[in-house]
């Protein structure tokens, strides 16, 4: 009897950037480059854009609220798996913990200056999780791909 | 004879490229210059905007509120990028703002 085929191993990519608005476009570009080699992705340009936007919002949140203008670093770990096709992105920072009071849904029928960031992450990704520990903050964003 | 003349200007602003947390302050500053000069009608032509995040959206909404408070308005031209269009629909920007398919069409609506 032949052994069961090994489970597909995720492709791991690790990135570390200064927590500054200037460098956040690197994160989305990395995700787009990683997914750009995924064969036959449905509506690839839409998927790339949505993931890039969700990552931009998550990192902006870290820069603006966790570090709040103070210098810091963001570690981003991409984990891409083919079957089932899925991208998981873990973001780590050592800034202030996230305030759950910021997590409310914006009333979209009235124009809002703030509040779209988390709404976009939730809407564009399949899962969004957050945990705080003495070591820092950890966000996990997951997107199922077809 | 007295002649009272009033000229109402509409500013057409066409950012090109990426509007995100890094570049949004530049757009905000450009718009502020028009607001300070008294402009209350704006066409924001997003045709060539390849990416728009919530920091960019905040700039647009801030301008809309200031313009409407002063009796004016802001019209948006749809971005060509389909993914960006979908985000404007998702956030209901297409209901909050008056939308147009071109800058000329937007100007015609004023």
Coordinates of N, CA and C in Angstrom, one line a residue:
Chain A
X1 N 0.8 -1.2 0.0 CA 0.0 0.0 0.0 C 0.9 1.2 0.0
X2 N 0.6 2.1 -1.0 CA 1.4 3.3 -1.1 C 1.0 4.3 0.0
X3 N 2.0 5.1 0.5 CA 1.6 6.1 1.5 C 0.7 7.2 0.9
X4 N -0.1 7.8 1.8 CA -1.0 8.9 1.4 C -0.1 10.0 0.9
X5 N -0.6 10.7 -0.2 CA 0.2 11.9 -0.7 C 0.4 12.9 0.4
X6 N 1.5 13.5 0.4 CA 1.8 14.5 1.5 C 0.9 15.7 1.2
X7 N 0.4 16.4 2.3 CA -0.4 17.6 2.2 C 0.4 18.7 1.6
X8 N -0.2 19.5 0.7 CA 0.6 20.6 0.1 C 1.1 21.5 1.1
X9 N 2.4 21.9 1.0 CA 3.0 22.8 1.9 C 2.8 24.3 1.5
X10 N 2.5 25.1 2.4 CA 2.3 26.5 2.0 C 3.6 27.2 1.6
X11 N 3.5 28.1 0.7 CA 4.6 29.0 0.3 C 4.7 30.1 1.3
X12 N 5.8 30.3 2.0 CA 5.9 31.3 3.0 C 6.8 32.5 2.5
X13 N 6.4 33.7 2.7 CA 7.1 34.9 2.4 C 7.1 35.8 3.6
X14 N 8.2 36.3 4.0 CA 8.2 37.2 5.2 C 8.8 38.5 4.8
X15 N 8.2 39.6 5.3 CA 8.5 40.9 4.9 C 8.6 41.7 6.2
X16 N 9.5 42.7 6.3 CA 9.5 43.6 7.5 C 9.8 45.0 7.0
X17 N 8.9 45.9 7.3 CA 9.0 47.3 6.8 C 8.9 48.3 8.0
X18 N 9.4 49.5 7.7 CA 9.2 50.5 8.7 C 7.7 50.9 8.8
X19 N 7.2 51.2 9.9 CA 5.8 51.5 10.1 C 5.6 53.0 9.7
X20 N 5.7 53.2 8.4 CA 5.5 54.6 7.8 C 4.6 54.4 6.5
X21 N 3.8 55.4 6.3 CA 2.9 55.4 5.1 C 3.7 55.2 3.9
X22 N 4.9 55.8 3.8 CA 5.7 55.7 2.6 C 5.9 54.3 2.1
X23 N 6.0 53.4 3.0 CA 6.5 52.0 2.6 C 5.3 51.0 2.5
X24 N 4.1 51.4 2.8 CA 3.0 50.5 2.8 C 2.7 49.9 1.4
X25 N 3.0 50.6 0.4 CA 2.7 50.1 -1.0 C 3.5 48.8 -1.3
X26 N 4.6 48.6 -0.5 CA 5.4 47.4 -0.7 C 4.7 46.2 -0.4
X27 N 3.8 46.3 0.6 CA 3.1 45.1 1.1 C 2.1 44.6 0.1
X28 N 1.3 45.5 -0.5 CA 0.4 45.1 -1.5 C 1.1 44.6 -2.8
X29 N 2.2 45.2 -3.1 CA 3.0 44.8 -4.3 C 3.5 43.4 -4.1
X30 N 3.9 43.1 -2.9 CA 4.4 41.7 -2.6 C 3.3 40.7 -2.7
X31 N 2.1 41.0 -2.2 CA 1.0 40.1 -2.3 C 0.6 39.9 -3.8
X32 N 0.6 41.0 -4.6 CA 0.3 40.9 -6.0 C 1.3 40.1 -6.7
X33 N 2.6 40.2 -6.4 CA 3.6 39.5 -7.1 C 3.5 38.0 -6.7
X34 N 3.2 37.7 -5.5 CA 3.1 36.3 -5.1 C 1.9 35.6 -5.8
X35 N 0.8 36.3 -5.8 CA -0.4 35.8 -6.5 C -0.4 35.8 -8.0
X36 N 0.5 36.7 -8.5 CA 0.6 36.8 -10.0 C 1.1 35.5 -10.6
X37 N 1.7 34.6 -9.9 CA 2.1 33.3 -10.4 C 1.2 32.2 -10.2
X38 N 0.0 32.5 -9.5 CA -1.0 31.5 -9.3 C -1.8 31.3 -10.6
X39 N -1.8 30.0 -11.1 CA -2.4 29.8 -12.4 C -3.9 29.9 -12.3
X40 N -4.5 30.5 -13.3 CA -5.9 30.5 -13.5 C -6.8 31.1 -12.4
X41 N -6.2 32.1 -11.8 CA -7.0 32.8 -10.7 C -8.2 33.5 -11.3
X42 N -9.4 33.3 -10.8 CA -10.6 34.0 -11.3 C -10.6 35.4 -11.0
X43 N -10.9 36.3 -11.9 CA -11.0 37.7 -11.7 C -9.7 38.2 -11.0
X44 N -8.5 37.8 -11.5 CA -7.3 38.0 -10.8 C -7.0 39.5 -10.5
X45 N -7.4 40.4 -11.4 CA -7.1 41.8 -11.1 C -7.9 42.3 -10.0
X46 N -9.2 41.8 -9.9 CA -10.1 42.2 -8.8 C -9.5 41.7 -7.5
X47 N -9.1 40.4 -7.5 CA -8.6 39.7 -6.3 C -7.3 40.5 -5.8
X48 N -6.4 40.8 -6.8 CA -5.2 41.5 -6.4 C -5.5 42.8 -5.7
X49 N -6.4 43.6 -6.4 CA -6.7 44.9 -5.9 C -7.3 44.8 -4.5
X50 N -8.3 43.9 -4.3 CA -9.0 43.8 -3.0 C -8.0 43.4 -1.9
X51 N -7.1 42.5 -2.2 CA -6.2 42.0 -1.2 C -5.2 43.2 -0.9
X52 N -4.8 43.9 -1.9 CA -3.9 45.0 -1.7 C -4.5 46.1 -0.9
X53 N -5.8 46.3 -1.1 CA -6.5 47.4 -0.4 C -6.7 46.9 1.1
X54 N -7.1 45.7 1.3 CA -7.2 45.2 2.7 C -5.9 45.3 3.5
X55 N -4.8 44.9 2.8 CA -3.5 45.0 3.5 C -3.1 46.5 3.7
X56 N -3.4 47.3 2.8 CA -3.1 48.7 2.9 C -3.8 49.3 4.2
X57 N -5.1 48.9 4.3 CA -5.9 49.4 5.4 C -5.4 48.8 6.8
X58 N -5.0 47.6 6.8 CA -4.5 47.0 8.0 C -3.2 47.6 8.4
X59 N -2.3 47.8 7.5 CA -1.0 48.5 7.8 C -1.2 49.9 8.2
X60 N -2.1 50.6 7.5 CA -2.4 52.0 7.9 C -2.9 52.1 9.3
X61 N -3.7 51.2 9.7 CA -4.2 51.1 11.0 C -3.1 51.0 12.0
X62 N -2.1 50.1 11.7 CA -1.0 49.9 12.6 C -0.2 51.2 12.7
X63 N 0.1 51.9 11.6 CA 0.9 53.1 11.6 C 0.2 54.2 12.4
X64 N -1.1 54.4 12.1 CA -1.9 55.5 12.6 C -2.3 55.3 14.1
X65 N -2.6 54.1 14.5 CA -3.2 53.8 15.8 C -2.3 53.1 16.7
X66 N -1.7 52.0 16.2 CA -0.8 51.2 17.1 C 0.5 52.0 17.4
X67 N 1.1 52.6 16.4 CA 2.3 53.3 16.6 C 2.0 54.8 16.8
X68 N 0.9 55.3 16.2 CA 0.5 56.7 16.4 C 1.6 57.7 16.2
X69 N 2.3 57.6 15.1 CA 3.4 58.5 14.8 C 4.7 58.2 15.4
X70 N 4.8 57.2 16.2 CA 6.1 56.8 16.8 C 6.7 55.8 15.8
X71 N 8.1 55.8 15.8 CA 8.7 54.8 14.9 C 8.5 53.4 15.4
X72 N 8.4 52.5 14.4 CA 8.2 51.1 14.7 C 8.4 50.2 13.4
X73 N 8.2 49.0 13.6 CA 8.3 48.0 12.5 C 7.0 47.2 12.3
X74 N 6.7 46.8 11.1 CA 5.6 45.9 10.9 C 6.2 44.6 10.2
X75 N 5.9 43.5 10.8 CA 6.4 42.2 10.2 C 5.1 41.6 9.5
X76 N 5.3 41.3 8.2 CA 4.2 40.7 7.4 C 4.6 39.3 6.9
X77 N 3.8 38.3 7.3 CA 4.1 37.0 6.8 C 2.9 36.5 5.9
X78 N 3.3 36.2 4.7 CA 2.4 35.7 3.7 C 2.4 34.2 3.7
X79 N 1.3 33.5 3.7 CA 1.3 32.0 3.6 C 0.3 31.7 2.5
X80 N 0.8 31.2 1.4 CA -0.1 30.9 0.2 C -0.1 29.4 0.1
X81 N -1.3 28.8 -0.1 CA -1.4 27.4 -0.3 C -2.3 27.2 -1.5
X82 N -2.0 26.1 -2.2 CA -2.7 25.9 -3.5 C -4.0 25.1 -3.3
X83 N -4.1 24.2 -2.4 CA -5.3 23.3 -2.3 C -5.7 23.2 -0.8
X84 N -6.8 23.8 -0.4 CA -7.6 24.7 -1.2 C -6.8 26.0 -1.3
X85 N -7.0 26.7 -2.4 CA -6.2 27.9 -2.7 C -6.6 29.0 -1.7
X86 N -5.6 29.5 -1.0 CA -5.9 30.5 0.0 C -4.7 31.3 0.4
X87 N -4.8 32.6 0.7 CA -3.7 33.4 1.1 C -4.0 33.8 2.6
X88 N -3.1 33.6 3.4 CA -3.2 34.1 4.8 C -2.1 35.1 5.1
X89 N -2.4 36.2 5.6 CA -1.4 37.2 5.9 C -1.5 37.5 7.4
X90 N -0.3 37.3 8.1 CA -0.2 37.7 9.5 C 0.6 38.9 9.6
X91 N 0.1 39.9 10.4 CA 0.8 41.1 10.6 C 1.1 41.3 12.1
X92 N 2.4 41.6 12.4 CA 2.8 41.8 13.8 C 3.4 43.2 14.0
X93 N 3.0 43.8 15.1 CA 3.6 45.0 15.5 C 3.7 45.1 17.0
X94 N 4.5 46.0 17.5 CA 4.7 46.1 18.9 C 4.2 47.5 19.4
X95 N 3.2 48.0 18.7 CA 2.6 49.3 19.2 C 1.5 49.0 20.2
X96 N 0.7 50.1 20.4 CA -0.4 50.0 21.4 C -1.5 49.0 20.9
X97 N -2.1 48.3 21.9 CA -3.2 47.4 21.5 C -4.3 48.1 20.7
X98 N -5.0 47.3 19.9 CA -6.1 47.8 19.1 C -7.3 48.1 20.1
X99 N -8.0 49.2 19.8 CA -9.2 49.5 20.6 C -10.4 49.0 19.9
X100 N -11.1 48.0 20.6 CA -12.3 47.4 19.9 C -13.4 48.5 19.6
X101 N -13.4 49.6 20.4 CA -14.4 50.6 20.1 C -14.3 51.2 18.7
X102 N -13.1 51.0 18.1 CA -12.9 51.5 16.7 C -13.6 50.6 15.7
X103 N -14.1 49.5 16.2 CA -14.5 48.4 15.2 C -15.9 48.6 14.7
X104 N -16.6 49.6 15.1 CA -18.0 49.8 14.6 C -18.1 50.0 13.1
X105 N -19.3 49.6 12.6 CA -19.5 49.7 11.2 C -19.9 51.2 10.8
X106 N -19.3 51.7 9.8 CA -19.6 53.1 9.4 C -21.1 53.1 8.8
X107 N -21.9 54.1 9.2 CA -23.2 54.3 8.5 C -22.9 54.8 7.1
X108 N -23.1 53.9 6.1 CA -22.7 54.2 4.8 C -23.6 55.1 4.0
X109 N -24.8 55.3 4.6 CA -25.7 56.2 3.8 C -25.4 57.7 4.0
X110 N -24.5 58.0 5.0 CA -24.0 59.3 5.2 C -22.5 59.3 4.9
X111 N -22.0 60.4 4.3 CA -20.5 60.4 4.0 C -19.8 60.4 5.3
X112 N -18.8 59.5 5.4 CA -17.9 59.4 6.6 C -16.5 59.8 6.3
X113 N -15.9 60.5 7.2 CA -14.5 60.8 7.1 C -13.6 59.6 7.6
X114 N -14.1 58.9 8.6 CA -13.4 57.8 9.2 C -14.2 56.6 9.3
X115 N -13.6 55.4 9.4 CA -14.3 54.2 9.7 C -14.4 53.2 8.5
X116 N -13.9 53.7 7.3 CA -13.9 52.8 6.2 C -12.9 51.7 6.2
X117 N -11.8 51.9 6.9 CA -10.6 51.0 6.9 C -11.0 49.6 7.3
X118 N -11.5 49.4 8.6 CA -11.9 48.1 9.1 C -13.0 47.5 8.3
X119 N -14.0 48.4 7.9 CA -15.1 47.9 7.0 C -14.6 47.3 5.7
X120 N -13.6 47.9 5.1 CA -13.0 47.4 3.9 C -12.3 46.0 4.1
X121 N -11.6 46.0 5.2 CA -10.9 44.7 5.5 C -11.9 43.6 5.7
X122 N -12.9 43.8 6.5 CA -13.9 42.8 6.7 C -14.6 42.4 5.4
X123 N -14.9 43.4 4.6 CA -15.7 43.1 3.4 C -14.9 42.4 2.3
X124 N -13.6 42.7 2.3 CA -12.8 42.2 1.2 C -12.1 40.9 1.5
X125 N -11.9 40.6 2.8 CA -11.2 39.3 3.2 C -12.3 38.4 3.7
X126 N -11.9 37.1 3.8 CA -12.9 36.1 4.3 C -12.8 36.0 5.8
X127 N -11.7 36.3 6.4 CA -11.5 36.2 7.8 C -10.6 37.4 8.3
X128 N -10.9 37.9 9.4 CA -10.1 38.9 10.0 C -10.0 38.6 11.5
X129 N -8.9 38.4 12.1 CA -8.7 38.1 13.5 C -7.7 39.0 14.1
X130 N -7.8 39.3 15.4 CA -6.9 40.1 16.1 C -6.6 39.6 17.4
X131 N -5.4 39.6 17.9 CA -5.1 39.2 19.3 C -3.9 40.1 19.7
X132 N -4.0 40.4 21.0 CA -3.0 41.2 21.7 C -2.3 40.4 22.7
X133 N -1.0 40.5 22.8 CA -0.2 39.7 23.8 C 0.9 40.7 24.3
X134 N 1.6 40.3 25.4 CA 2.7 41.1 25.9 C 3.7 41.3 24.8
X135 N 3.8 40.4 23.8 CA 4.8 40.6 22.8 C 4.4 41.6 21.7
X136 N 3.1 41.9 21.7 CA 2.6 42.8 20.7 C 1.3 42.5 20.1
X137 N 1.0 43.0 18.9 CA -0.3 42.8 18.3 C -0.2 41.9 17.1
X138 N -1.2 41.1 16.9 CA -1.2 40.2 15.7 C -2.5 40.2 15.0
X139 N -2.5 40.6 13.7 CA -3.6 40.5 12.9 C -3.5 39.4 11.9
X140 N -4.6 38.6 11.7 CA -4.5 37.6 10.7 C -5.7 37.8 9.7
X141 N -5.3 38.0 8.4 CA -6.3 38.2 7.4 C -6.2 37.0 6.4
X142 N -7.3 36.4 6.1 CA -7.4 35.3 5.2 C -8.3 35.5 4.0
X143 N -7.8 35.1 2.8 CA -8.6 35.2 1.6 C -8.6 33.9 0.9
X144 N -9.8 33.4 0.7 CA -10.0 32.2 -0.1 C -10.0 32.6 -1.6
X145 N -9.2 31.9 -2.4 CA -9.1 32.2 -3.8 C -9.6 31.1 -4.7
X146 N -10.1 31.5 -5.9 CA -10.7 30.5 -6.8 C -10.1 30.6 -8.1
Chain B
X1 N -25.2 103.4 -14.7 CA -25.6 102.0 -14.6 C -24.6 101.2 -13.7
X2 N -25.1 100.3 -12.9 CA -24.3 99.4 -12.2 C -24.4 98.0 -12.8
X3 N -23.3 97.4 -12.9 CA -23.3 96.0 -13.3 C -22.7 95.2 -12.2
X4 N -23.5 94.3 -11.8 CA -23.0 93.3 -10.8 C -22.7 92.0 -11.5
X5 N -21.4 91.6 -11.5 CA -21.0 90.4 -12.1 C -20.6 89.3 -11.1
X6 N -21.0 88.1 -11.4 CA -20.6 87.0 -10.5 C -20.0 85.9 -11.4
X7 N -18.9 85.4 -11.1 CA -18.3 84.3 -11.8 C -18.2 83.1 -10.9
X8 N -18.9 82.1 -11.3 CA -18.9 80.8 -10.4 C -17.9 79.8 -11.1
X9 N -16.9 79.5 -10.5 CA -15.9 78.6 -11.1 C -16.1 77.2 -10.5
X10 N -15.8 76.2 -11.4 CA -15.8 74.8 -11.0 C -14.4 74.3 -11.2
X11 N -13.8 73.8 -10.2 CA -12.4 73.3 -10.3 C -12.5 71.8 -10.8
X12 N -11.8 71.5 -11.8 CA -11.7 70.1 -12.3 C -10.3 69.6 -11.9
X13 N -10.3 68.6 -11.0 CA -9.1 68.0 -10.5 C -9.0 66.6 -10.9
X14 N -7.8 66.3 -11.5 CA -7.7 64.9 -12.1 C -6.4 64.3 -11.5
X15 N -6.5 63.7 -10.4 CA -5.3 63.0 -9.8 C -4.9 61.8 -10.7
X16 N -3.7 61.5 -10.8 CA -3.2 60.3 -11.6 C -2.4 59.4 -10.8
X17 N -2.8 58.1 -10.8 CA -2.0 57.1 -10.1 C -2.6 56.6 -8.8
X18 N -1.9 56.7 -7.7 CA -2.3 56.0 -6.5 C -2.7 57.1 -5.5
X19 N -3.9 57.0 -4.9 CA -4.2 57.9 -3.8 C -4.3 57.0 -2.5
X20 N -3.3 57.1 -1.7 CA -3.3 56.3 -0.5 C -2.8 57.1 0.7
X21 N -2.5 56.5 1.8 CA -2.2 57.3 3.1 C -1.0 58.1 2.9
X22 N -0.1 57.7 2.0 CA 1.1 58.5 1.7 C 0.9 59.7 0.8
X23 N 0.1 59.5 -0.2 CA -0.1 60.6 -1.2 C -1.4 61.4 -1.0
X24 N -2.3 61.0 -0.1 CA -3.5 61.7 0.2 C -3.2 63.1 0.7
X25 N -2.2 63.4 1.5 CA -2.0 64.7 2.0 C -1.7 65.7 0.8
X26 N -1.0 65.2 -0.2 CA -0.7 66.1 -1.4 C -2.0 66.5 -2.1
X27 N -2.9 65.5 -2.2 CA -4.2 65.8 -2.8 C -5.0 66.8 -2.0
X28 N -5.0 66.5 -0.7 CA -5.7 67.4 0.3 C -5.2 68.8 0.2
X29 N -3.9 69.0 0.1 CA -3.3 70.3 0.0 C -3.7 71.0 -1.3
X30 N -3.8 70.3 -2.4 CA -4.2 70.8 -3.7 C -5.6 71.3 -3.6
X31 N -6.5 70.5 -3.0 CA -7.9 70.9 -2.9 C -8.1 72.0 -2.0
X32 N -7.3 72.0 -0.9 CA -7.4 73.1 0.1 C -7.1 74.5 -0.6
X33 N -6.2 74.5 -1.5 CA -5.8 75.8 -2.2 C -7.1 76.3 -2.9
X34 N -7.8 75.4 -3.5 CA -9.1 75.8 -4.2 C -10.1 76.3 -3.2
X35 N -10.3 75.6 -2.1 CA -11.3 75.9 -1.1 C -11.0 77.3 -0.5
X36 N -9.7 77.5 -0.2 CA -9.3 78.8 0.3 C -9.5 79.9 -0.7
X37 N -9.4 79.6 -2.0 CA -9.6 80.6 -3.0 C -11.1 80.9 -3.2
X38 N -12.0 80.1 -2.5 CA -13.4 80.3 -2.6 C -14.2 79.4 -3.5
X39 N -13.5 78.4 -4.1 CA -14.2 77.5 -5.0 C -15.1 76.6 -4.2
X40 N -16.3 76.4 -4.6 CA -17.2 75.5 -3.9 C -17.8 74.4 -4.8
X41 N -17.4 74.4 -6.1 CA -17.9 73.4 -7.0 C -16.6 72.6 -7.5
X42 N -16.7 71.3 -7.4 CA -15.5 70.5 -7.8 C -16.0 69.3 -8.7
X43 N -15.1 69.0 -9.6 CA -15.2 67.8 -10.3 C -13.9 67.0 -10.0
X44 N -14.0 65.9 -9.4 CA -12.8 65.1 -9.1 C -12.8 63.9 -10.1
X45 N -12.0 64.1 -11.1 CA -11.9 63.1 -12.2 C -11.0 62.0 -11.7
X46 N -11.6 60.8 -11.4 CA -10.8 59.7 -10.9 C -10.5 58.7 -12.0
X47 N -10.7 59.1 -13.3 CA -10.4 58.2 -14.4 C -9.1 57.4 -14.3
X48 N -8.1 58.2 -14.0 CA -6.7 57.6 -14.0 C -6.2 57.3 -12.6
X49 N -7.1 57.1 -11.7 CA -6.7 56.7 -10.3 C -6.7 55.2 -10.3
X50 N -5.5 54.7 -10.1 CA -5.3 53.2 -10.1 C -5.6 52.5 -8.8
X51 N -5.6 53.3 -7.7 CA -5.8 52.7 -6.4 C -6.3 53.9 -5.5
X52 N -7.3 53.5 -4.6 CA -7.8 54.5 -3.7 C -8.1 53.9 -2.4
X53 N -7.4 54.3 -1.3 CA -7.7 53.7 0.0 C -8.5 54.6 0.9
X54 N -8.7 54.2 2.1 CA -9.7 55.0 3.0 C -9.1 56.4 3.3
X55 N -7.8 56.5 3.3 CA -7.2 57.9 3.5 C -7.6 58.8 2.3
X56 N -7.6 58.3 1.1 CA -8.0 59.0 -0.1 C -9.5 59.3 0.0
X57 N -10.3 58.3 0.4 CA -11.7 58.5 0.6 C -12.0 59.6 1.6
X58 N -11.2 59.7 2.7 CA -11.4 60.7 3.7 C -11.2 62.1 3.1
X59 N -10.3 62.2 2.2 CA -10.0 63.5 1.5 C -11.3 63.9 0.7
X60 N -11.8 62.9 0.0 CA -13.0 63.2 -0.9 C -14.2 63.6 0.0
X61 N -14.4 62.9 1.1 CA -15.6 63.2 1.9 C -15.4 64.5 2.6
X62 N -14.2 64.9 3.0 CA -14.0 66.1 3.7 C -14.3 67.3 2.7
X63 N -13.8 67.1 1.5 CA -14.1 68.1 0.5 C -15.6 68.3 0.2
X64 N -16.3 67.1 0.1 CA -17.7 67.1 -0.1 C -18.4 67.9 1.0
X65 N -18.1 67.6 2.2 CA -18.8 68.3 3.4 C -18.5 69.8 3.3
X66 N -17.3 70.2 3.0 CA -16.9 71.6 3.0 C -17.7 72.3 1.8
X67 N -17.7 71.6 0.7 CA -18.3 72.2 -0.5 C -19.8 72.4 -0.3
X68 N -20.5 71.3 0.3 CA -21.9 71.4 0.5 C -22.3 72.4 1.5
X69 N -21.5 72.5 2.6 CA -21.7 73.5 3.6 C -21.7 74.9 3.0
X70 N -20.9 75.1 2.0 CA -20.8 76.4 1.4 C -21.8 76.6 0.2
X71 N -22.6 75.6 0.0 CA -23.6 75.7 -1.0 C -23.2 75.1 -2.3
X72 N -22.1 74.5 -2.4 CA -21.5 73.9 -3.6 C -21.7 72.4 -3.6
X73 N -20.9 71.7 -4.4 CA -21.0 70.3 -4.5 C -19.7 69.7 -5.1
X74 N -19.6 68.4 -4.9 CA -18.4 67.6 -5.5 C -19.0 66.5 -6.4
X75 N -18.6 66.5 -7.6 CA -19.0 65.4 -8.5 C -17.8 64.5 -8.8
X76 N -18.0 63.2 -8.8 CA -16.9 62.3 -9.1 C -17.0 61.7 -10.5
X77 N -15.9 61.6 -11.2 CA -15.9 60.8 -12.4 C -15.4 59.4 -12.1
X78 N -16.1 58.4 -12.5 CA -15.8 57.0 -12.2 C -14.3 56.7 -12.6
X79 N -13.6 55.9 -11.8 CA -12.3 55.4 -12.2 C -12.5 54.4 -13.3
X80 N -11.5 54.3 -14.2 CA -11.5 53.3 -15.3 C -11.3 51.9 -14.7
X81 N -10.5 51.8 -13.6 CA -10.2 50.5 -13.0 C -11.4 49.9 -12.4
X82 N -11.8 48.7 -12.9 CA -13.0 48.1 -12.5 C -13.0 47.8 -11.0
X83 N -11.9 47.3 -10.4 CA -11.8 47.0 -9.0 C -12.1 48.3 -8.2
X84 N -11.6 49.4 -8.6 CA -11.8 50.7 -7.9 C -13.2 51.1 -7.9
X85 N -13.9 50.8 -9.1 CA -15.3 51.1 -9.2 C -16.1 50.3 -8.2
X86 N -15.7 49.0 -8.1 CA -16.5 48.2 -7.1 C -16.4 48.7 -5.7
X87 N -15.2 49.2 -5.3 CA -15.0 49.7 -4.0 C -15.9 51.0 -3.8
X88 N -16.0 51.8 -4.8 CA -16.9 53.0 -4.6 C -18.4 52.6 -4.5
X89 N -18.7 51.5 -5.1 CA -20.1 50.9 -4.9 C -20.2 50.3 -3.5
X90 N -19.2 49.6 -3.1 CA -19.2 48.9 -1.8 C -19.4 49.9 -0.7
X91 N -18.7 51.0 -0.8 CA -18.7 52.0 0.3 C -19.9 53.0 0.1
X92 N -20.7 52.8 -0.9 CA -21.8 53.6 -1.3 C -21.4 55.0 -1.6
X93 N -20.2 55.2 -2.1 CA -19.7 56.5 -2.5 C -20.6 56.9 -3.8
X94 N -21.0 55.9 -4.5 CA -21.8 56.3 -5.7 C -23.2 56.8 -5.4
X95 N -23.6 56.7 -4.1 CA -24.9 57.3 -3.7 C -24.7 58.6 -3.0
X96 N -23.5 58.7 -2.3 CA -23.2 59.9 -1.5 C -22.8 61.0 -2.4
X97 N -22.0 60.7 -3.4 CA -21.6 61.6 -4.4 C -22.4 61.6 -5.7
X98 N -22.5 62.7 -6.4 CA -23.0 62.6 -7.8 C -21.9 62.1 -8.7
X99 N -22.2 61.0 -9.4 CA -21.2 60.3 -10.2 C -21.4 60.7 -11.7
X100 N -20.4 60.7 -12.5 CA -20.4 60.9 -13.9 C -19.4 60.0 -14.6
X101 N -19.7 59.8 -15.9 CA -18.8 59.0 -16.7 C -17.6 59.7 -17.3
X102 N -17.7 61.1 -17.3 CA -16.6 61.9 -17.8 C -16.6 63.2 -17.1
X103 N -15.5 63.9 -17.3 CA -15.4 65.3 -16.7 C -16.4 66.2 -17.3
X104 N -16.5 66.1 -18.7 CA -17.5 66.9 -19.4 C -18.9 66.7 -18.9
X105 N -19.3 65.4 -18.7 CA -20.6 65.1 -18.2 C -20.8 65.7 -16.8
X106 N -19.8 65.6 -16.0 CA -19.9 66.1 -14.6 C -20.0 67.6 -14.6
X107 N -19.3 68.3 -15.5 CA -19.4 69.8 -15.6 C -20.8 70.2 -16.1
X108 N -21.3 69.4 -17.0 CA -22.7 69.7 -17.5 C -23.8 69.6 -16.5
X109 N -23.5 68.8 -15.4 CA -24.5 68.7 -14.4 C -24.6 69.8 -13.4
X110 N -23.6 70.7 -13.5 CA -23.6 71.9 -12.5 C -24.5 73.0 -13.1

